[in-house]
């Protein structure tokens, strides 16, 4: 019963513009010039154009063909008994269901286009490591991971997804998946995993998997995006970003323990750490007090830390955004993610 006063208090803290927008949405009348229409189905007769996100990566691939830079990789450890053939069938069902996983890229005149294969069946090799000792098995897994890390994709010929199943013991397996970033993103991995699991469970019960119907296809989205983001709307949005990024942009001059090479070698790595629960609680409290999200608070803290390390009053860095504002895009596998430029 205490929710209503709390909601009213939060509503009162909103700026007039945010309050007006929320009121329009609650009334179901949040319409303006930039309100995105529903995505229409396009005819199957012609290849679909590339989305803007795909075009960005396609262009980079033209500069450095078949490089493994933009490969999305993941590994799933599977414990317990496994029906390998059922798992492979389930994975191929999802590949057949989502067109981007059957897509390669060609040219139509001077423009790149998506070419979707009518059907594609992945050959998923089963690598049996169960007869090896623990040390030998660990070394073999590391070698396979290294091989995957250095193998790219050829956008023109495809396929742009591959899989490998490693058998460590009779009750432990690793499923390795790799796909070119032009056809998948991080959000998509969650969809792929959940649909493969649902299909696998249905296969074990000898029933048809009940996966939700996809309202649109990725090609529909790409064609709609090209049409919607054009003309005066495109010019207006472009002017906005030109204003935001006008002038000399500062490079982030972070101190390093050695000079950066003249030619990028892509030998970076990642450092992971955990934030203690008590700090997360305090940060969440700050976010609530400021009418912000925990992500916004952590992003601001990252900006402050970078600025202090670089000893700069102004910095520019990027933050990935899912870019799936429309509900019909939530269940699609494909490349939607974008990087938002933040000038602080």
mmCIF file of C-alpha atoms in Angstrom, residues 193-329:
data_model
loop_
_atom_site.group_PDB
_atom_site.id
_atom_site.type_symbol
_atom_site.label_atom_id
_atom_site.label_comp_id
_atom_site.label_asym_id
_atom_site.label_seq_id
_atom_site.Cartn_x
_atom_site.Cartn_y
_atom_site.Cartn_z
ATOM 1 C CA UNK A 193 20.366 -19.817 -25.714
ATOM 2 C CA UNK A 194 16.759 -19.778 -24.491
ATOM 3 C CA UNK A 195 15.372 -21.055 -27.811
ATOM 4 C CA UNK A 196 17.959 -23.839 -28.113
ATOM 5 C CA UNK A 197 17.134 -24.936 -24.552
ATOM 6 C CA UNK A 198 13.376 -24.873 -25.277
ATOM 7 C CA UNK A 199 13.842 -26.839 -28.502
ATOM 8 C CA UNK A 200 16.150 -29.355 -26.783
ATOM 9 C CA UNK A 201 13.706 -29.957 -23.929
ATOM 10 C CA UNK A 202 10.874 -30.438 -26.427
ATOM 11 C CA UNK A 203 13.003 -32.853 -28.447
ATOM 12 C CA UNK A 204 13.655 -34.976 -25.365
ATOM 13 C CA UNK A 205 9.904 -35.140 -24.730
ATOM 14 C CA UNK A 206 9.309 -35.961 -28.408
ATOM 15 C CA UNK A 207 7.051 -32.941 -28.920
ATOM 16 C CA UNK A 208 7.185 -29.913 -31.192
ATOM 17 C CA UNK A 209 8.863 -26.879 -29.570
ATOM 18 C CA UNK A 210 6.442 -24.001 -28.956
ATOM 19 C CA UNK A 211 8.523 -20.964 -29.841
ATOM 20 C CA UNK A 212 6.744 -17.601 -30.280
ATOM 21 C CA UNK A 213 6.073 -16.471 -33.833
ATOM 22 C CA UNK A 214 8.457 -13.784 -35.053
ATOM 23 C CA UNK A 215 6.396 -10.700 -36.041
ATOM 24 C CA UNK A 216 9.010 -9.373 -38.470
ATOM 25 C CA UNK A 217 12.324 -10.433 -39.970
ATOM 26 C CA UNK A 218 15.649 -8.692 -39.736
ATOM 27 C CA UNK A 219 15.460 -7.757 -43.423
ATOM 28 C CA UNK A 220 12.132 -6.029 -42.726
ATOM 29 C CA UNK A 221 13.823 -4.029 -39.986
ATOM 30 C CA UNK A 222 16.792 -3.039 -42.177
ATOM 31 C CA UNK A 223 14.534 -1.834 -45.012
ATOM 32 C CA UNK A 224 12.281 0.044 -42.575
ATOM 33 C CA UNK A 225 15.278 1.671 -40.856
ATOM 34 C CA UNK A 226 16.650 2.880 -44.190
ATOM 35 C CA UNK A 227 13.294 4.424 -45.093
ATOM 36 C CA UNK A 228 12.498 5.878 -41.654
ATOM 37 C CA UNK A 229 15.924 7.407 -41.086
ATOM 38 C CA UNK A 230 16.080 9.454 -44.268
ATOM 39 C CA UNK A 231 15.175 12.842 -45.667
ATOM 40 C CA UNK A 232 14.551 15.711 -43.269
ATOM 41 C CA UNK A 233 14.488 13.451 -40.193
ATOM 42 C CA UNK A 234 17.969 12.177 -41.025
ATOM 43 C CA UNK A 235 19.242 15.707 -41.721
ATOM 44 C CA UNK A 236 17.831 17.007 -38.423
ATOM 45 C CA UNK A 237 19.320 14.200 -36.365
ATOM 46 C CA UNK A 238 22.647 14.564 -38.161
ATOM 47 C CA UNK A 239 22.692 18.293 -37.350
ATOM 48 C CA UNK A 240 22.086 17.477 -33.687
ATOM 49 C CA UNK A 241 25.131 15.214 -33.492
ATOM 50 C CA UNK A 242 27.245 17.631 -35.497
ATOM 51 C CA UNK A 243 26.421 20.275 -32.890
ATOM 52 C CA UNK A 244 27.145 17.940 -29.983
ATOM 53 C CA UNK A 245 30.492 16.877 -31.421
ATOM 54 C CA UNK A 246 31.452 20.233 -32.916
ATOM 55 C CA UNK A 247 34.960 21.582 -32.491
ATOM 56 C CA UNK A 248 38.142 19.746 -31.661
ATOM 57 C CA UNK A 249 37.330 16.497 -29.894
ATOM 58 C CA UNK A 250 39.743 15.546 -27.116
ATOM 59 C CA UNK A 251 41.584 12.252 -27.401
ATOM 60 C CA UNK A 252 41.559 10.203 -24.222
ATOM 61 C CA UNK A 253 45.239 10.273 -23.274
ATOM 62 C CA UNK A 254 45.405 7.508 -20.699
ATOM 63 C CA UNK A 255 48.846 6.806 -19.235
ATOM 64 C CA UNK A 256 50.176 3.352 -20.102
ATOM 65 C CA UNK A 257 53.182 1.363 -18.999
ATOM 66 C CA UNK A 258 54.522 1.197 -22.571
ATOM 67 C CA UNK A 259 53.989 3.095 -25.827
ATOM 68 C CA UNK A 260 51.156 1.991 -28.067
ATOM 69 C CA UNK A 261 52.278 0.276 -31.296
ATOM 70 C CA UNK A 262 52.050 2.193 -34.566
ATOM 71 C CA UNK A 263 49.835 -0.560 -36.004
ATOM 72 C CA UNK A 264 46.989 -1.922 -33.891
ATOM 73 C CA UNK A 265 47.566 -5.596 -33.063
ATOM 74 C CA UNK A 266 44.317 -6.392 -31.200
ATOM 75 C CA UNK A 267 46.145 -7.990 -28.310
ATOM 76 C CA UNK A 268 44.125 -6.332 -25.573
ATOM 77 C CA UNK A 269 42.538 -8.164 -22.695
ATOM 78 C CA UNK A 270 39.958 -7.579 -19.980
ATOM 79 C CA UNK A 271 40.118 -7.178 -16.236
ATOM 80 C CA UNK A 272 37.077 -8.276 -14.245
ATOM 81 C CA UNK A 273 36.255 -7.548 -10.631
ATOM 82 C CA UNK A 274 33.279 -7.632 -8.287
ATOM 83 C CA UNK A 275 31.735 -4.661 -6.530
ATOM 84 C CA UNK A 276 30.839 -5.615 -2.931
ATOM 85 C CA UNK A 277 27.106 -5.831 -2.237
ATOM 86 C CA UNK A 278 27.230 -3.028 0.329
ATOM 87 C CA UNK A 279 28.649 -0.654 -2.300
ATOM 88 C CA UNK A 280 26.008 -1.719 -4.816
ATOM 89 C CA UNK A 281 23.306 -0.920 -2.247
ATOM 90 C CA UNK A 282 24.772 2.536 -1.640
ATOM 91 C CA UNK A 283 25.115 3.239 -5.355
ATOM 92 C CA UNK A 284 21.526 2.117 -5.928
ATOM 93 C CA UNK A 285 20.386 4.512 -3.173
ATOM 94 C CA UNK A 286 22.263 7.353 -4.870
ATOM 95 C CA UNK A 287 20.634 6.461 -8.183
ATOM 96 C CA UNK A 288 17.159 6.543 -6.637
ATOM 97 C CA UNK A 289 17.867 9.863 -4.957
ATOM 98 C CA UNK A 290 19.005 11.391 -8.246
ATOM 99 C CA UNK A 291 16.188 9.937 -10.341
ATOM 100 C CA UNK A 292 18.739 7.908 -12.307
ATOM 101 C CA UNK A 293 19.524 4.252 -12.940
ATOM 102 C CA UNK A 294 22.401 2.293 -11.455
ATOM 103 C CA UNK A 295 23.875 2.092 -14.951
ATOM 104 C CA UNK A 296 23.879 5.891 -15.239
ATOM 105 C CA UNK A 297 25.645 6.259 -11.902
ATOM 106 C CA UNK A 298 28.317 3.696 -12.818
ATOM 107 C CA UNK A 299 28.756 5.321 -16.232
ATOM 108 C CA UNK A 300 29.265 8.719 -14.592
ATOM 109 C CA UNK A 301 31.793 7.200 -12.185
ATOM 110 C CA UNK A 302 33.631 5.633 -15.125
ATOM 111 C CA UNK A 303 33.787 9.025 -16.809
ATOM 112 C CA UNK A 304 35.184 10.656 -13.675
ATOM 113 C CA UNK A 305 37.799 7.922 -13.274
ATOM 114 C CA UNK A 306 38.907 8.203 -16.914
ATOM 115 C CA UNK A 307 39.112 11.988 -16.670
ATOM 116 C CA UNK A 308 41.263 11.804 -13.549
ATOM 117 C CA UNK A 309 43.606 9.178 -14.963
ATOM 118 C CA UNK A 310 43.975 11.201 -18.169
ATOM 119 C CA UNK A 311 44.069 14.537 -16.282
ATOM 120 C CA UNK A 312 41.570 15.996 -18.732
ATOM 121 C CA UNK A 313 38.593 18.255 -18.088
ATOM 122 C CA UNK A 314 36.759 16.959 -21.146
ATOM 123 C CA UNK A 315 36.625 13.400 -22.441
ATOM 124 C CA UNK A 316 34.758 11.459 -25.108
ATOM 125 C CA UNK A 317 33.971 7.760 -24.808
ATOM 126 C CA UNK A 318 31.320 5.347 -25.971
ATOM 127 C CA UNK A 319 28.658 3.230 -24.339
ATOM 128 C CA UNK A 320 26.875 0.345 -26.100
ATOM 129 C CA UNK A 321 23.094 0.550 -26.353
ATOM 130 C CA UNK A 322 20.746 -2.314 -27.249
ATOM 131 C CA UNK A 323 18.865 -0.194 -29.839
ATOM 132 C CA UNK A 324 15.692 -2.326 -29.660
ATOM 133 C CA UNK A 325 13.066 0.289 -28.880
ATOM 134 C CA UNK A 326 10.254 -1.444 -30.759
ATOM 135 C CA UNK A 327 8.599 -4.491 -29.143
ATOM 136 C CA UNK A 328 8.705 -6.518 -32.369
ATOM 137 C CA UNK A 329 12.512 -6.430 -32.227
#
